[in-house]
Short mmCIF file of N, CA, C and O in Angstrom, two decimals:
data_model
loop_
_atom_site.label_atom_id
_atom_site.label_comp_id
_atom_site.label_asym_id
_atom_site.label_seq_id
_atom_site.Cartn_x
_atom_site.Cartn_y
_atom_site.Cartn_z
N UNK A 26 87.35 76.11 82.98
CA UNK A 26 88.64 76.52 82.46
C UNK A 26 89.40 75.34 81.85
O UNK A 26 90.57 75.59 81.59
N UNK A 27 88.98 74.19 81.59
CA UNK A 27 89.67 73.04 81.21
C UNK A 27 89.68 73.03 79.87
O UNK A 27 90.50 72.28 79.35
N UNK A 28 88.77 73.85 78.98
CA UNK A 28 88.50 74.15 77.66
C UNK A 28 90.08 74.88 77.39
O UNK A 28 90.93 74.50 76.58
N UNK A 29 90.13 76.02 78.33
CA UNK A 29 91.25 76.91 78.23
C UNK A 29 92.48 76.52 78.14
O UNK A 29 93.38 77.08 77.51
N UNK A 30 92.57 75.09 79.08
CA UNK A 30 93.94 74.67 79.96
C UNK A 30 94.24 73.53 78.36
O UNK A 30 95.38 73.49 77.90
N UNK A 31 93.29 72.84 77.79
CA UNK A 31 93.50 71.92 76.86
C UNK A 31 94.03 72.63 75.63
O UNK A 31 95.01 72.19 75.03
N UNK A 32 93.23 74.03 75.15
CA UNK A 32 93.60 74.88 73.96
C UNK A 32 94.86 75.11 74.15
O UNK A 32 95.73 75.18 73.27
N UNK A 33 95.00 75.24 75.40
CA UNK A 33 96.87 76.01 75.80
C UNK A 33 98.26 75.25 75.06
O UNK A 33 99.24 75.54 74.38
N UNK A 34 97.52 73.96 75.75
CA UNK A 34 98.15 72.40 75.49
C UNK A 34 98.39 72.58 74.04
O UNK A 34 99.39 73.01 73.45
N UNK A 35 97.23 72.14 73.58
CA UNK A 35 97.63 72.68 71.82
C UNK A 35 98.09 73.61 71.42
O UNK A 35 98.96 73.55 70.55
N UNK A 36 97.76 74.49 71.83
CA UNK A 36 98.34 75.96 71.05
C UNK A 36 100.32 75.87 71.44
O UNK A 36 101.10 76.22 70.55
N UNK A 37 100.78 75.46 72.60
CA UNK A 37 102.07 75.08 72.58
C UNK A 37 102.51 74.86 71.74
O UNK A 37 103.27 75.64 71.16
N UNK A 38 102.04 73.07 71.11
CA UNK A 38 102.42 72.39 70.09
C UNK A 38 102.26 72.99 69.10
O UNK A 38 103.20 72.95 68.31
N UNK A 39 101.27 73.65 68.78
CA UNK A 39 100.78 74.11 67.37
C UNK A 39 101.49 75.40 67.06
O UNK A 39 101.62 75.66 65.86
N UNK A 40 101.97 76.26 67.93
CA UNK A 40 102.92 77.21 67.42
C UNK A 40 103.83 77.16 67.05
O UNK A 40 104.19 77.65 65.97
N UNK A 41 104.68 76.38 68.06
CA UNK A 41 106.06 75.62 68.18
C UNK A 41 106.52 75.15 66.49
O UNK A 41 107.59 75.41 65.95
N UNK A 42 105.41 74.44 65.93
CA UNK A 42 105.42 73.74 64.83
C UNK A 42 105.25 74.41 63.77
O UNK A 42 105.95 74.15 62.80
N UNK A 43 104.39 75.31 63.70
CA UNK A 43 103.95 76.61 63.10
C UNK A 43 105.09 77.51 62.87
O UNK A 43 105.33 78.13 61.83
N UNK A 44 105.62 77.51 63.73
CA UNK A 44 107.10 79.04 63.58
C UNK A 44 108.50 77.62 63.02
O UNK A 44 109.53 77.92 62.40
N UNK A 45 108.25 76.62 63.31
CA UNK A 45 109.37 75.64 62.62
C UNK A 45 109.06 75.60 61.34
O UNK A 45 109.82 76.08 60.50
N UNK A 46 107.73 74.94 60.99
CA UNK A 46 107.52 75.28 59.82
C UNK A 46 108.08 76.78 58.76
O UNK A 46 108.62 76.94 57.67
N UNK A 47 107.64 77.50 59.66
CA UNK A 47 107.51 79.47 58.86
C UNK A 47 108.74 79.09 58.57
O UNK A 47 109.04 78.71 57.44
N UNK A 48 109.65 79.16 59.66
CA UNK A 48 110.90 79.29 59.29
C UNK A 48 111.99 78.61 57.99
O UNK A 48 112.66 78.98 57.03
N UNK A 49 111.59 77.38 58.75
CA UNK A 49 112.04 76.32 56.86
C UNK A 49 111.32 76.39 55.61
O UNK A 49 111.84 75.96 54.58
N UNK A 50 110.04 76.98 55.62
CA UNK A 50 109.86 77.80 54.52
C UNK A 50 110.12 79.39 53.80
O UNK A 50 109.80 80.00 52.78
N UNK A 51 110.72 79.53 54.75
CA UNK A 51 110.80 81.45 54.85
C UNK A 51 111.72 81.06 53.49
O UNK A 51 111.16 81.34 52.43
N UNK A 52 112.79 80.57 53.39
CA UNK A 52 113.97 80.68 52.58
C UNK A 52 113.36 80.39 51.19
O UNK A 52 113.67 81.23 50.34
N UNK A 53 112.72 79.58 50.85
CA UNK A 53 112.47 78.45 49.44
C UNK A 53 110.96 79.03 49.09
O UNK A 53 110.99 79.59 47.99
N UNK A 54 109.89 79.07 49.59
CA UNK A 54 108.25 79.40 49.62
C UNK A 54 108.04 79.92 50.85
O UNK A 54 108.09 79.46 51.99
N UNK A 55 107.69 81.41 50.20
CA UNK A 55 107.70 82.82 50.56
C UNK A 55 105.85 82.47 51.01
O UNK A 55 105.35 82.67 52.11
N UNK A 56 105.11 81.89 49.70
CA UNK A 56 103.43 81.54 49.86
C UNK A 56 103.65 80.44 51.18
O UNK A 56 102.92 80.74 52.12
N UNK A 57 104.22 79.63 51.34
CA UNK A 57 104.14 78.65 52.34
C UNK A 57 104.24 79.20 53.91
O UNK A 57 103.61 78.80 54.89
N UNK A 58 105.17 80.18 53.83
CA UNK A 58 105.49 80.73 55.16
C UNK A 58 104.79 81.70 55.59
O UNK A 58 104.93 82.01 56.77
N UNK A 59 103.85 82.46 54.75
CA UNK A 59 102.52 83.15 54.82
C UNK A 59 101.37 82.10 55.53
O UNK A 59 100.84 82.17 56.64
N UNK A 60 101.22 81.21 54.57
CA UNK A 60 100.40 80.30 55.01
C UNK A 60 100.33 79.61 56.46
O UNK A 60 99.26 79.34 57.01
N UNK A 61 101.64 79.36 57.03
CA UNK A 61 102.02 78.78 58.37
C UNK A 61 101.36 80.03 59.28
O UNK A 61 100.31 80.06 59.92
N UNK A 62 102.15 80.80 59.12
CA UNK A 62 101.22 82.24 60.30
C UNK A 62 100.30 82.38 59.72
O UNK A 62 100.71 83.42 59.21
N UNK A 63 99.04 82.24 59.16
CA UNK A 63 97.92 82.49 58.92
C UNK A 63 97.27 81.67 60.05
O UNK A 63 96.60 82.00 61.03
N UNK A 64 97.76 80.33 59.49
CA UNK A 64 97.30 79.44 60.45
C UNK A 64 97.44 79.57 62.04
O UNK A 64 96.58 79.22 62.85
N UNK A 65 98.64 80.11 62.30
CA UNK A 65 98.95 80.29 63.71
C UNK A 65 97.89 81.22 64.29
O UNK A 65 97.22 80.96 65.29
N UNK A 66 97.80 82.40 63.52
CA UNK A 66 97.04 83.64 63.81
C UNK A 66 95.57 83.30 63.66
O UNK A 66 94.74 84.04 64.18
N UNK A 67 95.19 82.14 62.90
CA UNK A 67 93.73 82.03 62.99
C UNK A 67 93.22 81.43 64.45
O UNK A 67 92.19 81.62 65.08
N UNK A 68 94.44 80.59 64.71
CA UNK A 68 94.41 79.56 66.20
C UNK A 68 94.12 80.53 66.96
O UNK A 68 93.02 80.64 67.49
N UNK A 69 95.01 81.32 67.11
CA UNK A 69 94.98 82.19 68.06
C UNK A 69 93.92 83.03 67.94
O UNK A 69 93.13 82.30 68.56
N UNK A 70 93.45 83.70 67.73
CA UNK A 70 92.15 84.36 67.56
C UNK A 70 90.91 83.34 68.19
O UNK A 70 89.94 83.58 68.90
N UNK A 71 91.35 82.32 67.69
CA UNK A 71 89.99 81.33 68.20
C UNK A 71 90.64 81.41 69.80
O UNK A 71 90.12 82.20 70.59
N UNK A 72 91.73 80.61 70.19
CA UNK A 72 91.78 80.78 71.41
C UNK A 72 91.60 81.81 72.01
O UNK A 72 91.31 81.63 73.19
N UNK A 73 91.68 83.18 71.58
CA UNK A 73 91.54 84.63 72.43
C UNK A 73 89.92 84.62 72.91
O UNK A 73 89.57 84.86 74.07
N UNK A 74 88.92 84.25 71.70
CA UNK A 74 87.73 84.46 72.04
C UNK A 74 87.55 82.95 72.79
O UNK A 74 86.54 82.75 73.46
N UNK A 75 88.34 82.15 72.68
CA UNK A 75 87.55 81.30 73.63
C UNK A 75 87.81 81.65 75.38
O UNK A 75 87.02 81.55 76.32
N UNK A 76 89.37 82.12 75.34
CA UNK A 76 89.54 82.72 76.85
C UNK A 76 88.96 83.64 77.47
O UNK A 76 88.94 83.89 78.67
N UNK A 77 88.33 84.31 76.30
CA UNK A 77 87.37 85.85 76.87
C UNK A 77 86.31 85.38 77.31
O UNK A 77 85.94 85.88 78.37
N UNK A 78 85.44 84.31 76.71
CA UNK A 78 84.45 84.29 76.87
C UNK A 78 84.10 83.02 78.02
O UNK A 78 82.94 82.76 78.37
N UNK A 79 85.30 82.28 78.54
CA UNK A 79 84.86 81.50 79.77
C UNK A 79 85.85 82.62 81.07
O UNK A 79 86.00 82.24 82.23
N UNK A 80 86.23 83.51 80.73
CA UNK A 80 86.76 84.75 81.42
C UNK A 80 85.31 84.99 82.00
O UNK A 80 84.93 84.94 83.17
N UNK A 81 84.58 85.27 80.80
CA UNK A 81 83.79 86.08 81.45
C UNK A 81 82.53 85.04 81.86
O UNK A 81 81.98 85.56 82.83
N UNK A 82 81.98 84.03 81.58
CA UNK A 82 81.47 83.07 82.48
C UNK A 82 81.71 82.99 83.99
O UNK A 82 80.89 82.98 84.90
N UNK A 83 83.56 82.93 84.04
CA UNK A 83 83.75 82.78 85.34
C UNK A 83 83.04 83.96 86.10
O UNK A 83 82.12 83.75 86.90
N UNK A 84 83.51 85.20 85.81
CA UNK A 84 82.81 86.22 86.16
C UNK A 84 81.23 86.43 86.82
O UNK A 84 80.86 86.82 87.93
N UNK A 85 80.71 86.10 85.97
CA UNK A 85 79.21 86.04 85.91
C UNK A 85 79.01 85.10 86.85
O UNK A 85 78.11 85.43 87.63
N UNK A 86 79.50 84.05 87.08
CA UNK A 86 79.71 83.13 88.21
C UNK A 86 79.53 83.14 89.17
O UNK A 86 78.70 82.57 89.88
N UNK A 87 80.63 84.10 89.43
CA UNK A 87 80.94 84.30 90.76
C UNK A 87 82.26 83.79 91.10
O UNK A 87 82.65 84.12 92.22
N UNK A 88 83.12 83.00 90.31
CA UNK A 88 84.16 82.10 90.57
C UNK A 88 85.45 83.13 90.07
O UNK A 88 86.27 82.79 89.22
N UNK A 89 85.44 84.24 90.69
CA UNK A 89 86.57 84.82 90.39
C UNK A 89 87.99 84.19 91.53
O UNK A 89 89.13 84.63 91.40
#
């Protein structure tokens, strides 16, 4: 789960920065503030399948 606990770590920062960004572009570049949540939403997707899939390691484990 340290894979999980480190992505988290980032994904904090990286949203945080991501929705600051969206936002100071929302007003001026409409393409820029698309671009920021793309990015957010791609992170995230990677992190979803990475939590599913040491989810389910643990599982298989035994380390519930």
């Amino acid at each position: 789960m340290k894979t999980v606990k480190v992505m988290s770590l980032i994904g904090i920062v990286f949203f945080s920065l991501c929705l600051l960004f969206l936002l100071v572009c929302m007003e001026s570049d409409v393409e820029a503030a698309a671009g920021w949540g793309m990015f957010a939403t791609l992170y995230g997707i990677g992190f979803a399948i990475t939590a599913f899939v040491q989810a389910n390691n643990r599982v298989k484990a035994g380390v519930e």
